[in-house]
Coordinates of C-alpha atoms and ligand atoms in Angstrom, one line a residue:
M1 CA 84.0 65.5 -25.4
L2 CA 83.8 62.8 -22.8
F3 CA 80.3 61.8 -23.9
E4 CA 78.2 62.6 -26.9
V5 CA 74.8 61.7 -28.4
A6 CA 74.0 62.4 -32.0
G7 CA 70.7 62.1 -33.8
L8 CA 69.4 60.0 -31.0
T9 CA 65.8 58.9 -31.6
K10 CA 63.5 56.5 -29.8
R11 CA 60.0 55.5 -31.2
F12 CA 57.4 53.5 -29.3
D13 CA 55.0 52.5 -32.1
G14 CA 53.6 55.8 -33.3
L15 CA 55.1 57.9 -30.5
T16 CA 58.5 59.5 -30.8
A17 CA 59.8 59.8 -27.2
V18 CA 63.3 61.1 -28.1
S19 CA 63.6 62.9 -31.4
D20 CA 66.9 63.5 -33.3
L21 CA 68.6 64.6 -30.1
S22 CA 72.3 65.8 -30.1
F23 CA 74.4 67.1 -27.2
G24 CA 77.7 66.5 -25.5
I25 CA 79.1 66.5 -21.9
D26 CA 82.6 67.4 -20.9
K27 CA 84.5 65.8 -18.1
G28 CA 83.6 67.2 -14.7
E29 CA 80.5 69.0 -16.0
I30 CA 77.1 69.0 -14.4
I31 CA 74.4 68.9 -17.1
G32 CA 70.8 69.7 -16.2
V33 CA 68.0 68.3 -18.3
F34 CA 64.7 70.1 -18.0
G35 CA 61.3 69.4 -19.7
P36 CA 57.7 68.9 -18.8
N37 CA 56.1 65.5 -18.0
G38 CA 56.4 63.1 -20.9
S39 CA 59.0 65.1 -22.7
G40 CA 61.4 62.1 -23.0
K41 CA 63.8 62.7 -20.1
T42 CA 63.6 59.3 -18.5
T43 CA 63.7 57.6 -21.9
L44 CA 66.9 59.6 -22.7
L45 CA 68.6 58.3 -19.6
S46 CA 67.4 54.7 -20.2
L47 CA 68.8 54.9 -23.8
I48 CA 72.2 56.1 -22.4
A49 CA 72.3 53.4 -19.7
G50 CA 71.3 50.6 -22.2
M51 CA 67.9 49.8 -20.7
L52 CA 66.4 50.7 -24.0
A53 CA 67.9 50.4 -27.5
P54 CA 67.6 53.5 -29.7
T55 CA 65.6 53.5 -33.0
S56 CA 68.5 55.4 -34.5
G57 CA 71.4 57.7 -33.6
T58 CA 74.7 57.2 -31.8
I59 CA 75.8 57.4 -28.2
T60 CA 79.6 57.8 -27.8
W61 CA 81.4 57.3 -24.5
K62 CA 85.1 58.0 -24.4
G63 CA 85.3 57.7 -28.2
Q64 CA 83.5 54.4 -28.3
P65 CA 79.9 53.7 -29.5
I66 CA 77.8 52.3 -26.7
Q67 CA 74.3 52.5 -28.2
G68 CA 72.5 49.2 -28.0
A69 CA 75.1 47.7 -25.5
K70 CA 73.8 45.8 -22.4
P71 CA 73.1 47.8 -19.3
H72 CA 75.7 45.9 -17.2
D73 CA 78.4 46.4 -19.8
I74 CA 77.6 50.1 -19.9
A75 CA 77.6 50.4 -16.1
A76 CA 80.9 48.5 -16.0
S77 CA 82.4 51.0 -18.5
G78 CA 81.6 53.8 -16.0
V79 CA 78.1 55.1 -17.0
V80 CA 75.6 54.4 -14.3
K81 CA 71.9 55.5 -13.9
T82 CA 69.9 56.0 -10.7
F83 CA 66.1 55.3 -10.8
Q84 CA 63.3 57.8 -10.2
N85 CA 62.3 55.6 -7.3
P86 CA 65.0 53.1 -6.1
Q87 CA 63.9 49.5 -5.7
L88 CA 65.0 48.5 -2.2
F89 CA 64.8 45.3 -0.2
A90 CA 62.8 46.3 2.9
E91 CA 64.5 43.8 5.3
L92 CA 68.1 44.5 4.2
S93 CA 70.2 47.2 5.8
V94 CA 71.8 50.2 4.1
A95 CA 75.2 48.6 4.3
E96 CA 73.9 45.3 2.8
H97 CA 72.4 47.2 -0.1
L98 CA 75.8 48.7 -0.8
M99 CA 77.6 45.4 -0.6
I100 CA 75.2 44.0 -3.2
S101 CA 75.7 46.9 -5.6
G102 CA 79.5 46.6 -5.1
H103 CA 79.5 43.3 -6.9
L104 CA 79.1 45.1 -10.2
M105 CA 82.3 47.0 -9.3
L106 CA 84.0 43.7 -8.6
K107 CA 82.9 42.3 -11.9
R108 CA 84.7 45.1 -13.6
R109 CA 87.8 44.5 -11.6
L110 CA 87.8 40.7 -11.1
G111 CA 85.6 39.1 -13.8
W112 CA 84.4 35.6 -12.7
R113 CA 86.6 35.5 -9.7
R114 CA 84.1 37.8 -7.9
V115 CA 81.9 34.8 -7.4
A116 CA 84.1 33.8 -4.4
T117 CA 83.4 37.1 -2.7
L118 CA 79.6 36.4 -2.7
F119 CA 80.2 33.5 -0.3
N120 CA 82.9 35.1 1.8
P121 CA 82.4 38.9 1.5
D122 CA 84.3 40.0 4.5
T123 CA 87.6 38.2 3.9
G124 CA 90.2 38.6 1.3
H125 CA 91.3 41.5 -0.8
A126 CA 88.2 42.0 -2.8
G127 CA 85.9 41.9 0.3
A128 CA 88.1 44.4 2.1
D129 CA 88.0 46.7 -1.0
L130 CA 84.2 46.5 -1.0
E131 CA 84.0 47.4 2.7
R132 CA 86.3 50.3 2.2
R133 CA 84.4 51.6 -0.7
A134 CA 81.1 51.2 1.2
G135 CA 82.5 53.2 4.1
E136 CA 83.5 56.0 1.7
V137 CA 80.2 56.1 -0.1
L138 CA 78.2 56.1 3.2
K139 CA 80.2 59.1 4.4
L140 CA 79.9 61.0 1.1
C141 CA 76.2 60.4 1.0
R142 CA 75.8 61.4 4.7
L143 CA 74.3 57.9 5.5
D144 CA 76.8 56.8 8.1
A145 CA 74.3 57.1 10.9
A146 CA 71.8 54.9 9.0
R147 CA 74.3 52.2 8.1
D148 CA 72.6 49.4 10.1
Q149 CA 69.0 50.5 9.6
T150 CA 66.8 48.4 7.3
A151 CA 65.4 50.0 4.2
A152 CA 62.0 49.9 5.8
E153 CA 63.2 52.2 8.5
L154 CA 64.5 54.9 6.2
S155 CA 62.8 58.3 5.4
Y156 CA 62.0 58.9 1.8
G157 CA 65.0 61.2 1.5
E158 CA 67.3 58.5 2.9
E159 CA 65.8 56.0 0.5
K160 CA 66.6 58.2 -2.4
M161 CA 70.1 58.9 -1.1
L162 CA 70.6 55.1 -0.8
G163 CA 69.7 54.8 -4.5
V164 CA 72.5 57.3 -5.2
A165 CA 74.9 55.5 -2.9
M166 CA 74.2 52.1 -4.6
A167 CA 75.0 53.7 -7.9
L168 CA 78.2 55.1 -6.4
M169 CA 79.3 51.6 -5.5
C170 CA 79.8 51.0 -9.2
E171 CA 82.3 53.8 -9.3
P172 CA 80.6 55.8 -12.1
E173 CA 82.6 58.3 -14.1
L174 CA 79.3 59.6 -15.6
L175 CA 76.3 59.4 -13.2
L176 CA 72.8 59.8 -14.6
L177 CA 70.3 60.9 -12.0
D178 CA 66.5 60.8 -12.7
E179 CA 64.7 63.3 -10.5
P180 CA 66.9 62.9 -7.4
A181 CA 65.1 65.9 -5.7
S182 CA 61.5 64.9 -6.3
G183 CA 59.5 64.4 -3.1
L184 CA 62.3 65.8 -0.9
G185 CA 61.9 68.6 1.6
Q186 CA 64.1 71.7 1.6
A187 CA 66.7 70.4 4.0
E188 CA 67.0 67.1 2.1
I189 CA 67.4 69.0 -1.2
E190 CA 70.3 71.0 0.3
N191 CA 71.9 67.8 1.5
L192 CA 71.5 66.3 -1.9
E193 CA 73.0 69.4 -3.5
A194 CA 76.0 69.2 -1.2
V195 CA 76.5 65.5 -2.0
L196 CA 76.4 66.1 -5.7
R197 CA 78.9 68.9 -5.5
D198 CA 81.2 66.7 -3.5
L199 CA 80.9 64.0 -6.1
R200 CA 81.8 66.4 -8.8
A201 CA 84.8 67.6 -6.7
H202 CA 85.9 63.9 -6.7
G203 CA 85.9 63.9 -10.5
T204 CA 82.5 62.5 -11.3
T205 CA 80.6 63.9 -14.3
L206 CA 76.8 64.3 -13.7
C207 CA 73.7 64.4 -15.9
V208 CA 70.7 65.4 -13.8
I209 CA 67.0 65.5 -14.6
D210 CA 64.7 67.5 -12.4
H211 CA 61.6 69.7 -12.3
K212 CA 62.9 71.6 -9.4
V213 CA 64.4 74.7 -11.0
G214 CA 65.7 76.2 -7.8
F215 CA 67.7 73.0 -7.2
L216 CA 68.9 72.1 -10.7
G217 CA 69.2 75.7 -11.9
K218 CA 71.7 76.4 -9.2
L219 CA 73.6 73.1 -9.5
A220 CA 74.0 72.7 -13.3
D221 CA 76.8 74.3 -15.3
R222 CA 74.8 73.8 -18.5
A223 CA 71.3 72.8 -19.3
I224 CA 69.2 71.4 -22.1
S225 CA 65.5 71.4 -22.3
L226 CA 63.4 68.8 -24.1
H227 CA 59.9 69.1 -25.5
H228 CA 58.2 66.1 -27.2
G229 CA 61.6 64.4 -27.1
A230 CA 63.4 67.2 -29.1
K231 CA 65.9 69.7 -27.7
I232 CA 64.3 73.1 -27.7
A233 CA 67.0 75.1 -25.8
E234 CA 70.6 74.7 -24.6
G235 CA 72.8 77.0 -22.6
T236 CA 73.3 78.3 -19.0
P237 CA 70.4 77.1 -16.8
E238 CA 69.3 80.8 -16.4
A239 CA 69.1 81.3 -20.2
V240 CA 67.3 78.0 -20.8
L241 CA 64.7 78.7 -18.0
R242 CA 64.0 82.1 -19.5
D243 CA 63.6 80.8 -23.0
P244 CA 60.1 81.6 -24.2
G245 CA 59.8 78.1 -25.9
V246 CA 60.7 76.4 -22.6
I247 CA 58.2 78.5 -20.6
A248 CA 55.5 77.7 -23.2
A249 CA 56.3 74.0 -23.1
Y250 CA 55.9 73.9 -19.4
L251 CA 52.7 76.0 -19.4
G252 CA 51.1 73.5 -21.7
H253 CA 51.5 70.9 -18.9
Q254 CA 49.9 70.5 -15.5
R255 CA 53.2 70.4 -13.7
G256 CA 55.3 73.5 -14.3
P257 CA 58.9 74.0 -13.3
S258 CA 58.8 74.0 -9.5
H259 CA 60.7 76.9 -8.0
A260 CA 61.7 74.9 -4.9
Ligands
LIG301 N1 58.1 51.7 -22.7 C1 57.3 52.6 -23.3 N2 56.3 52.3 -24.2 C2 55.6 53.2 -24.8 N3 55.6 54.5 -24.5 C3 56.6 54.9 -23.6 C4 57.4 54.0 -23.0 N4 58.2 54.7 -22.1 C5 57.9 56.0 -22.3 N5 56.9 56.2 -23.2 C6 56.3 57.4 -23.6 O1 57.3 58.2 -24.1 C7 57.1 59.6 -23.7 C8 58.3 60.1 -22.9 O2 58.2 59.5 -21.6 P1 59.3 59.7 -20.5 O3 59.0 58.8 -19.3 O4 60.7 59.6 -21.1 O5 59.1 61.2 -20.1 P2 59.7 62.1 -18.8 O6 60.1 63.4 -19.5 O7 60.6 61.3 -18.1 O8 58.3 62.4 -18.0 P3 58.2 62.6 -16.4 O9 58.6 64.0 -16.1 O10 56.7 62.4 -16.2 O11 59.0 61.6 -15.7 C9 55.8 59.6 -22.9 O12 54.7 60.0 -23.8 C10 55.6 58.2 -22.5 O13 54.3 57.8 -22.3
LIG302 MG1 60.7 60.6 -16.1

């Protein structure tokens, strides 16, 4: 197993957001995580990415324990999370956002020497590497045409794709995506699906949260479903989405699985 969590638990005061959760991910897999609002999906990704420390349990990445490590160290080791809503700088261009994100990648490669590239980003070996990577990422994410637009000029779908592109600048081996399809129209969802399939074809392993069953059910190789932070089903997406416990969990919430 490339990645494994075992007995993972996160409590916030009296509330158990993630409860004794265990599952693994193989290299090159796309894992889908389903679950109604408040079932612990975002908390799970935040625990994996190091934004939260678990109350108990282990997270193992390439045979090493990473639970409780700092987010930048986890990202530098190849595990990178996108946000439900990316935080962008309205006045900066798409390309500039990628250059900023690329500095995390440089930290991994160069350590403290990356500081020089902050002041002279377009000269030298490191700056050229960054430019090349940004070009590849823009193409992969179908953002070439928007390269010089500011974030303020982007559509919502482009904003979300820029969030994915920024994560890709860190060269993730395991990419964690929190509701990448939420708020997108059908054409944007198809575009996203094509981008994620391309990514997998390039060797990236994906763990994707989404409510859109039509999108994630088709994309994922394997799925797990959470309810009150615990795993209530695991298997093919079709089997998980037919599971009576999963259906009941969704019916107890206002927002059911959306068949987009
Ligand atoms: N920092 C926090 N402090 C206290 N409680 C929290 C915190 N973060 C999350 N929770 C609670 O933990 C539970 C799980 O929340 P989480 O955001 O992980 O759910 P989710 O499955 O991502 O929901 P959604 O589908 O709405 O995004 C919720 O009851 C939430 O209120
Ligand atoms: Mg969430």
